[in-house]
Amino acid sequence: MISFVGAGPGDLDLITVKGRKLMEEADLVIYAGSLVSQGHLKFCREDSTAMNSASMTLEEVVHAMEEAFKNGEKVVRLHTGDPTIYGAIREQIRELERRGIPYQVIPGVSSFTAACAAINREFTLPGVSQTVILTRMEGRTPVPEREALENLARHQSSMAIFLSVKEIDKVVGKLAKGYGRWDVPVAVVYKASWEDQRILLGTLEDIGEKVRNEKIEKTAQILVGDFIGEQFHRSLLYDPGFSHMYRSEKG
Ligand code: SAH
């Protein structure tokens, strides 16, 4: 069995209990070494094997999984954050299915929720936004034109932008175009939940300069939207004048 496991954003304790158990039982761990903390490997058995996929191709990864499976071994494919977001797991799954190799996907804490937790905010605020957009700017991987940042920004929904901090000025320009204003709050969270985590707060107007001054070029989330600000309505869920299945009216 091959288990695609979300390692969480950085902090070793932010892997799921299920993920940690699979790590403890694994014969082979193939980890995404560019972002996954090596610290996770200390929970593996001493006789297990670890491979860093950073220097491997898809073919090499699949070959290693196939050999291990043939030997009756348990494999953990350890991805950063949650494996279903920019994890490149689908191409691996296709190869496993072609070969009839069984697999499972174990979710993880994504860096976008870890980043929002780091700034003590909530993406979905009544009266502000009830939608979260997870996206990226195009890099070597293209983004469909209909998903261009300026188009998404028009919704004024809460946004978490992955893989894009290196081009912060371009990101900010596109967002301002979509929003039609520059006073939109932005938080850049570098290495959320790691010991060297850094948080920069600003608006579309000044965040570019702050990011450049701090020389943040990778491993950062760009969180955008009025959810970072101070204005919102309280929720009906916990309103005394609002009854629901689990609570009668108290108001
Ligand atoms: N599957 C991962 C995302 C992988 S793509 C997840 O769910 O988080 C890699 C991008 O994720 C990075 O460019 C960065 O934008 C973001 N990222 C990963 N770890 C991060 C962290 N600890 N803090 C902030 N951003 C992070």
CSV table of C-alpha atoms and ligand atoms in Angstrom, one decimal:
chain,number,residue,atom,x,y,z
A,1,MET,CA,0.0,0.0,0.0
A,2,ILE,CA,1.2,3.5,-0.9
A,3,SER,CA,0.0,6.3,1.5
A,4,PHE,CA,0.1,9.9,0.3
A,5,VAL,CA,0.4,11.7,3.5
A,6,GLY,CA,0.2,15.4,4.3
A,7,ALA,CA,3.1,16.4,6.5
A,8,GLY,CA,1.5,19.7,7.6
A,9,PRO,CA,3.0,23.1,7.1
A,10,GLY,CA,6.2,22.7,9.2
A,11,ASP,CA,5.7,22.2,12.9
A,12,LEU,CA,6.2,18.4,13.4
A,13,ASP,CA,3.1,18.2,15.6
A,14,LEU,CA,0.9,19.5,12.8
A,15,ILE,CA,0.9,16.1,11.0
A,16,THR,CA,-2.3,14.1,11.6
A,17,VAL,CA,-2.3,11.2,14.1
A,18,LYS,CA,-3.0,8.9,11.2
A,19,GLY,CA,-0.1,10.3,9.2
A,20,ARG,CA,2.3,9.9,12.1
A,21,LYS,CA,1.2,6.3,12.6
A,22,LEU,CA,1.8,5.6,9.0
A,23,MET,CA,5.3,7.1,9.3
A,24,GLU,CA,6.1,4.9,12.3
A,25,GLU,CA,5.1,1.8,10.3
A,26,ALA,CA,6.6,2.7,7.0
A,27,ASP,CA,9.4,0.6,5.3
A,28,LEU,CA,10.0,3.3,2.7
A,29,VAL,CA,9.4,7.1,3.0
A,30,ILE,CA,9.7,9.3,-0.1
A,31,TYR,CA,9.5,12.8,1.1
A,32,ALA,CA,9.4,16.2,-0.7
A,33,GLY,CA,12.6,17.4,0.7
A,34,SER,CA,12.5,21.0,-0.5
A,35,LEU,CA,9.6,21.8,2.0
A,36,VAL,CA,9.0,18.9,4.3
A,37,SER,CA,10.9,19.1,7.6
A,38,GLN,CA,13.5,16.3,8.0
A,39,GLY,CA,12.3,16.1,11.6
A,40,HIS,CA,9.4,13.9,10.5
A,41,LEU,CA,11.9,11.1,9.7
A,42,LYS,CA,12.9,10.7,13.3
A,43,PHE,CA,9.6,9.0,13.9
A,44,CYS,CA,10.4,6.2,11.3
A,45,ARG,CA,11.8,2.8,12.3
A,46,GLU,CA,15.5,2.6,12.2
A,47,ASP,CA,15.5,0.0,9.5
A,48,SER,CA,13.3,2.0,7.2
A,49,THR,CA,14.6,3.8,4.1
A,50,ALA,CA,14.1,7.5,3.3
A,51,MET,CA,14.4,9.0,-0.2
A,52,ASN,CA,14.3,12.7,-0.9
A,53,SER,CA,12.1,13.2,-4.0
A,54,ALA,CA,13.6,16.7,-4.7
A,55,SER,CA,16.2,15.2,-6.9
A,56,MET,CA,14.0,12.6,-8.5
A,57,THR,CA,11.7,12.5,-11.5
A,58,LEU,CA,8.2,11.2,-11.5
A,59,GLU,CA,9.4,8.0,-13.2
A,60,GLU,CA,12.0,7.4,-10.5
A,61,VAL,CA,9.5,8.0,-7.7
A,62,VAL,CA,7.0,5.6,-9.3
A,63,HIS,CA,9.7,3.0,-9.9
A,64,ALA,CA,10.7,3.2,-6.2
A,65,MET,CA,7.1,2.8,-5.1
A,66,GLU,CA,6.6,-0.1,-7.5
A,67,GLU,CA,9.7,-2.0,-6.2
A,68,ALA,CA,8.7,-1.5,-2.6
A,69,PHE,CA,5.2,-2.6,-3.3
A,70,LYS,CA,6.5,-5.8,-5.0
A,71,ASN,CA,8.5,-6.5,-1.9
A,72,GLY,CA,5.4,-6.2,0.3
A,73,GLU,CA,6.6,-3.0,1.8
A,74,LYS,CA,4.6,-0.1,3.3
A,75,VAL,CA,5.3,3.2,1.5
A,76,VAL,CA,4.6,6.7,2.7
A,77,ARG,CA,4.8,9.5,0.1
A,78,LEU,CA,5.2,12.5,2.3
A,79,HIS,CA,4.0,15.8,0.8
A,80,THR,CA,4.1,19.2,2.4
A,81,GLY,CA,0.9,20.7,3.9
A,82,ASP,CA,-2.1,19.0,2.4
A,83,PRO,CA,-1.2,16.7,-0.5
A,84,THR,CA,-4.3,17.7,-2.5
A,85,ILE,CA,-3.1,21.3,-3.0
A,86,TYR,CA,-0.2,21.8,-5.4
A,87,GLY,CA,1.0,18.3,-4.4
A,88,ALA,CA,1.4,16.8,-7.9
A,89,ILE,CA,-0.1,13.6,-6.6
A,90,ARG,CA,-2.5,13.1,-9.4
A,91,GLU,CA,0.2,12.1,-11.9
A,92,GLN,CA,1.5,9.6,-9.3
A,93,ILE,CA,-1.9,8.2,-8.7
A,94,ARG,CA,-2.4,7.7,-12.5
A,95,GLU,CA,0.8,5.6,-12.6
A,96,LEU,CA,-0.2,3.6,-9.6
A,97,GLU,CA,-3.6,2.8,-11.0
A,98,ARG,CA,-2.1,1.8,-14.3
A,99,ARG,CA,0.0,-0.7,-12.4
A,100,GLY,CA,-2.8,-1.9,-10.1
A,101,ILE,CA,-0.9,-0.7,-7.0
A,102,PRO,CA,-3.3,0.2,-4.1
A,103,TYR,CA,-3.0,3.6,-2.5
A,104,GLN,CA,-4.7,6.0,-0.1
A,105,VAL,CA,-4.5,9.8,0.5
A,106,ILE,CA,-4.3,11.1,4.0
A,107,PRO,CA,-5.0,14.9,4.3
A,108,GLY,CA,-2.9,17.4,6.2
A,109,VAL,CA,-2.9,20.9,7.6
A,110,SER,CA,-2.3,23.1,4.6
A,111,SER,CA,0.0,26.1,4.8
A,112,PHE,CA,-3.0,28.4,3.9
A,113,THR,CA,-4.8,27.5,7.1
A,114,ALA,CA,-1.6,27.5,9.1
A,115,ALA,CA,-0.8,31.0,7.8
A,116,CYS,CA,-4.3,32.3,8.7
A,117,ALA,CA,-3.9,30.8,12.2
A,118,ALA,CA,-0.6,32.5,12.5
A,119,ILE,CA,-2.2,35.9,12.1
A,120,ASN,CA,-5.2,34.9,14.3
A,121,ARG,CA,-7.8,35.5,11.7
A,122,GLU,CA,-10.7,33.7,10.0
A,123,PHE,CA,-11.1,33.6,6.3
A,124,THR,CA,-14.9,33.5,6.4
A,125,LEU,CA,-16.4,36.5,8.1
A,126,PRO,CA,-20.1,37.4,8.0
A,127,GLY,CA,-20.6,40.6,6.1
A,128,VAL,CA,-17.1,40.4,4.6
A,129,SER,CA,-16.6,37.2,2.7
A,130,GLN,CA,-18.0,33.6,2.8
A,131,THR,CA,-15.6,32.3,0.1
A,132,VAL,CA,-11.9,31.4,0.1
A,133,ILE,CA,-10.0,31.4,-3.1
A,134,LEU,CA,-6.8,29.3,-3.2
A,135,THR,CA,-4.7,30.2,-6.2
A,136,ARG,CA,-1.2,31.1,-7.5
A,137,MET,CA,0.2,33.3,-10.1
A,138,GLU,CA,1.5,31.6,-13.2
A,139,GLY,CA,5.2,30.6,-13.1
A,140,ARG,CA,6.6,27.8,-15.2
A,141,THR,CA,3.2,26.2,-14.6
A,142,PRO,CA,0.6,28.2,-16.5
A,143,VAL,CA,-2.7,29.3,-15.0
A,144,PRO,CA,-5.9,29.4,-17.2
A,145,GLU,CA,-6.7,32.9,-18.3
A,146,ARG,CA,-10.1,32.8,-16.7
A,147,GLU,CA,-8.3,32.4,-13.4
A,148,ALA,CA,-6.0,35.4,-13.8
A,149,LEU,CA,-5.5,37.1,-10.4
A,150,GLU,CA,-7.2,40.3,-11.5
A,151,ASN,CA,-10.3,38.3,-12.5
A,152,LEU,CA,-10.4,36.4,-9.2
A,153,ALA,CA,-9.8,39.6,-7.2
A,154,ARG,CA,-13.0,41.1,-8.6
A,155,HIS,CA,-15.0,38.9,-6.3
A,156,GLN,CA,-13.3,40.5,-3.2
A,157,SER,CA,-13.3,37.1,-1.6
A,158,SER,CA,-10.7,36.0,0.9
A,159,MET,CA,-7.6,34.8,-0.9
A,160,ALA,CA,-4.6,32.6,-0.2
A,161,ILE,CA,-2.0,32.9,-2.9
A,162,PHE,CA,0.6,30.1,-3.1
A,163,LEU,CA,3.9,29.9,-4.9
A,164,SER,CA,4.0,33.6,-5.9
A,165,VAL,CA,5.8,35.7,-3.3
A,166,LYS,CA,8.9,36.0,-5.5
A,167,GLU,CA,6.8,38.1,-7.8
A,168,ILE,CA,5.0,40.1,-5.2
A,169,ASP,CA,4.9,43.4,-7.2
A,170,LYS,CA,3.2,41.7,-10.1
A,171,VAL,CA,0.8,40.0,-7.7
A,172,VAL,CA,-0.1,43.3,-6.0
A,173,GLY,CA,-0.6,45.1,-9.4
A,174,LYS,CA,-3.0,42.5,-10.6
A,175,LEU,CA,-4.9,42.4,-7.3
A,176,ALA,CA,-5.3,46.2,-7.2
A,177,LYS,CA,-6.6,46.1,-10.7
A,178,GLY,CA,-9.3,43.6,-9.7
A,179,TYR,CA,-10.2,45.3,-6.5
A,180,GLY,CA,-10.1,48.8,-7.9
A,181,ARG,CA,-8.5,50.1,-4.7
A,182,TRP,CA,-5.1,49.9,-2.9
A,183,ASP,CA,-6.2,49.8,0.8
A,184,VAL,CA,-6.9,46.1,0.8
A,185,PRO,CA,-5.3,44.3,3.8
A,186,VAL,CA,-2.5,41.8,3.0
A,187,ALA,CA,-0.5,39.4,5.2
A,188,VAL,CA,2.6,37.7,4.0
A,189,VAL,CA,3.4,34.7,6.2
A,190,TYR,CA,6.8,33.2,5.7
A,191,LYS,CA,7.3,29.6,6.9
A,192,ALA,CA,4.0,29.4,8.9
A,193,SER,CA,4.4,27.2,12.0
A,194,TRP,CA,8.2,26.8,11.6
A,195,GLU,CA,10.5,28.3,14.3
A,196,ASP,CA,11.7,31.0,11.9
A,197,GLN,CA,8.1,32.0,10.9
A,198,ARG,CA,7.8,35.7,9.9
A,199,ILE,CA,4.6,37.8,9.5
A,200,LEU,CA,4.4,40.9,7.4
A,201,LEU,CA,1.2,43.0,7.6
A,202,GLY,CA,0.2,45.8,5.2
A,203,THR,CA,-2.0,46.7,2.3
A,204,LEU,CA,-1.7,46.3,-1.4
A,205,GLU,CA,0.0,49.7,-1.3
A,206,ASP,CA,3.0,48.9,0.9
A,207,ILE,CA,3.3,45.1,1.2
A,208,GLY,CA,5.6,44.8,-1.9
A,209,GLU,CA,8.2,47.0,-0.3
A,210,LYS,CA,8.0,45.2,3.0
A,211,VAL,CA,8.5,41.8,1.3
A,212,ARG,CA,11.5,43.2,-0.6
A,213,ASN,CA,13.0,44.7,2.5
A,214,GLU,CA,12.7,41.3,4.3
A,215,LYS,CA,14.0,39.5,1.3
A,216,ILE,CA,11.2,36.9,1.4
A,217,GLU,CA,11.3,35.0,-1.9
A,218,LYS,CA,9.9,31.6,-1.1
A,219,THR,CA,7.8,29.5,1.3
A,220,ALA,CA,5.3,32.2,2.0
A,221,GLN,CA,1.6,32.6,1.8
A,222,ILE,CA,0.1,35.8,0.5
A,223,LEU,CA,-3.3,36.3,2.3
A,224,VAL,CA,-5.5,39.0,0.9
A,225,GLY,CA,-8.8,40.5,1.8
A,226,ASP,CA,-10.9,42.5,4.2
A,227,PHE,CA,-11.1,39.5,6.5
A,228,ILE,CA,-7.7,40.7,7.8
A,229,GLY,CA,-9.2,44.0,8.8
A,230,GLU,CA,-11.4,44.9,11.7
A,231,GLN,CA,-14.9,45.3,10.2
A,232,PHE,CA,-17.3,42.3,10.3
A,233,HIS,CA,-20.8,41.3,11.6
A,234,ARG,CA,-21.1,38.8,14.5
A,235,SER,CA,-22.2,35.3,13.5
A,236,LEU,CA,-25.9,34.2,13.7
A,237,LEU,CA,-24.7,30.7,14.9
A,238,TYR,CA,-23.8,32.1,18.3
A,239,ASP,CA,-26.4,34.9,18.4
A,240,PRO,CA,-28.7,34.5,21.4
A,241,GLY,CA,-31.7,35.6,19.3
A,242,PHE,CA,-31.1,32.8,16.8
A,243,SER,CA,-32.2,29.3,17.5
A,244,HIS,CA,-31.1,26.1,15.7
A,245,MET,CA,-31.2,22.4,16.0
A,246,TYR,CA,-28.8,22.3,19.0
A,247,ARG,CA,-29.9,25.4,20.9
A,248,SER,CA,-33.3,27.2,21.6
A,249,GLU,CA,-33.7,31.0,21.5
A,250,LYS,CA,-32.1,32.7,24.6
A,251,GLY,CA,-32.5,36.4,23.5
B,1,SAH,N1,0.6,21.2,-0.4
B,1,SAH,C1,1.1,22.4,0.2
B,1,SAH,C2,1.5,23.5,-0.9
B,1,SAH,C3,2.6,23.1,-1.8
B,1,SAH,S1,3.1,24.3,-2.9
B,1,SAH,C4,0.2,23.0,1.2
B,1,SAH,O1,-0.9,22.5,1.4
B,1,SAH,O2,0.6,23.9,1.9
B,1,SAH,C5,4.3,25.2,-2.1
B,1,SAH,C6,3.9,26.6,-1.6
B,1,SAH,O3,3.1,26.4,-0.5
B,1,SAH,C7,4.9,27.6,-1.3
B,1,SAH,O4,5.4,28.3,-2.4
B,1,SAH,C8,4.3,28.5,-0.4
B,1,SAH,O5,3.4,29.4,-1.1
B,1,SAH,C9,3.3,27.5,0.4
B,1,SAH,N2,3.9,27.0,1.6
B,1,SAH,C10,4.3,25.8,1.9
B,1,SAH,N3,4.6,25.7,3.2
B,1,SAH,C11,4.5,26.9,3.8
B,1,SAH,C12,4.6,27.5,5.1
B,1,SAH,N4,5.0,26.8,6.1
B,1,SAH,N5,4.3,28.8,5.2
B,1,SAH,C13,3.9,29.6,4.2
B,1,SAH,N6,3.7,29.1,3.0
B,1,SAH,C14,4.0,27.8,2.8
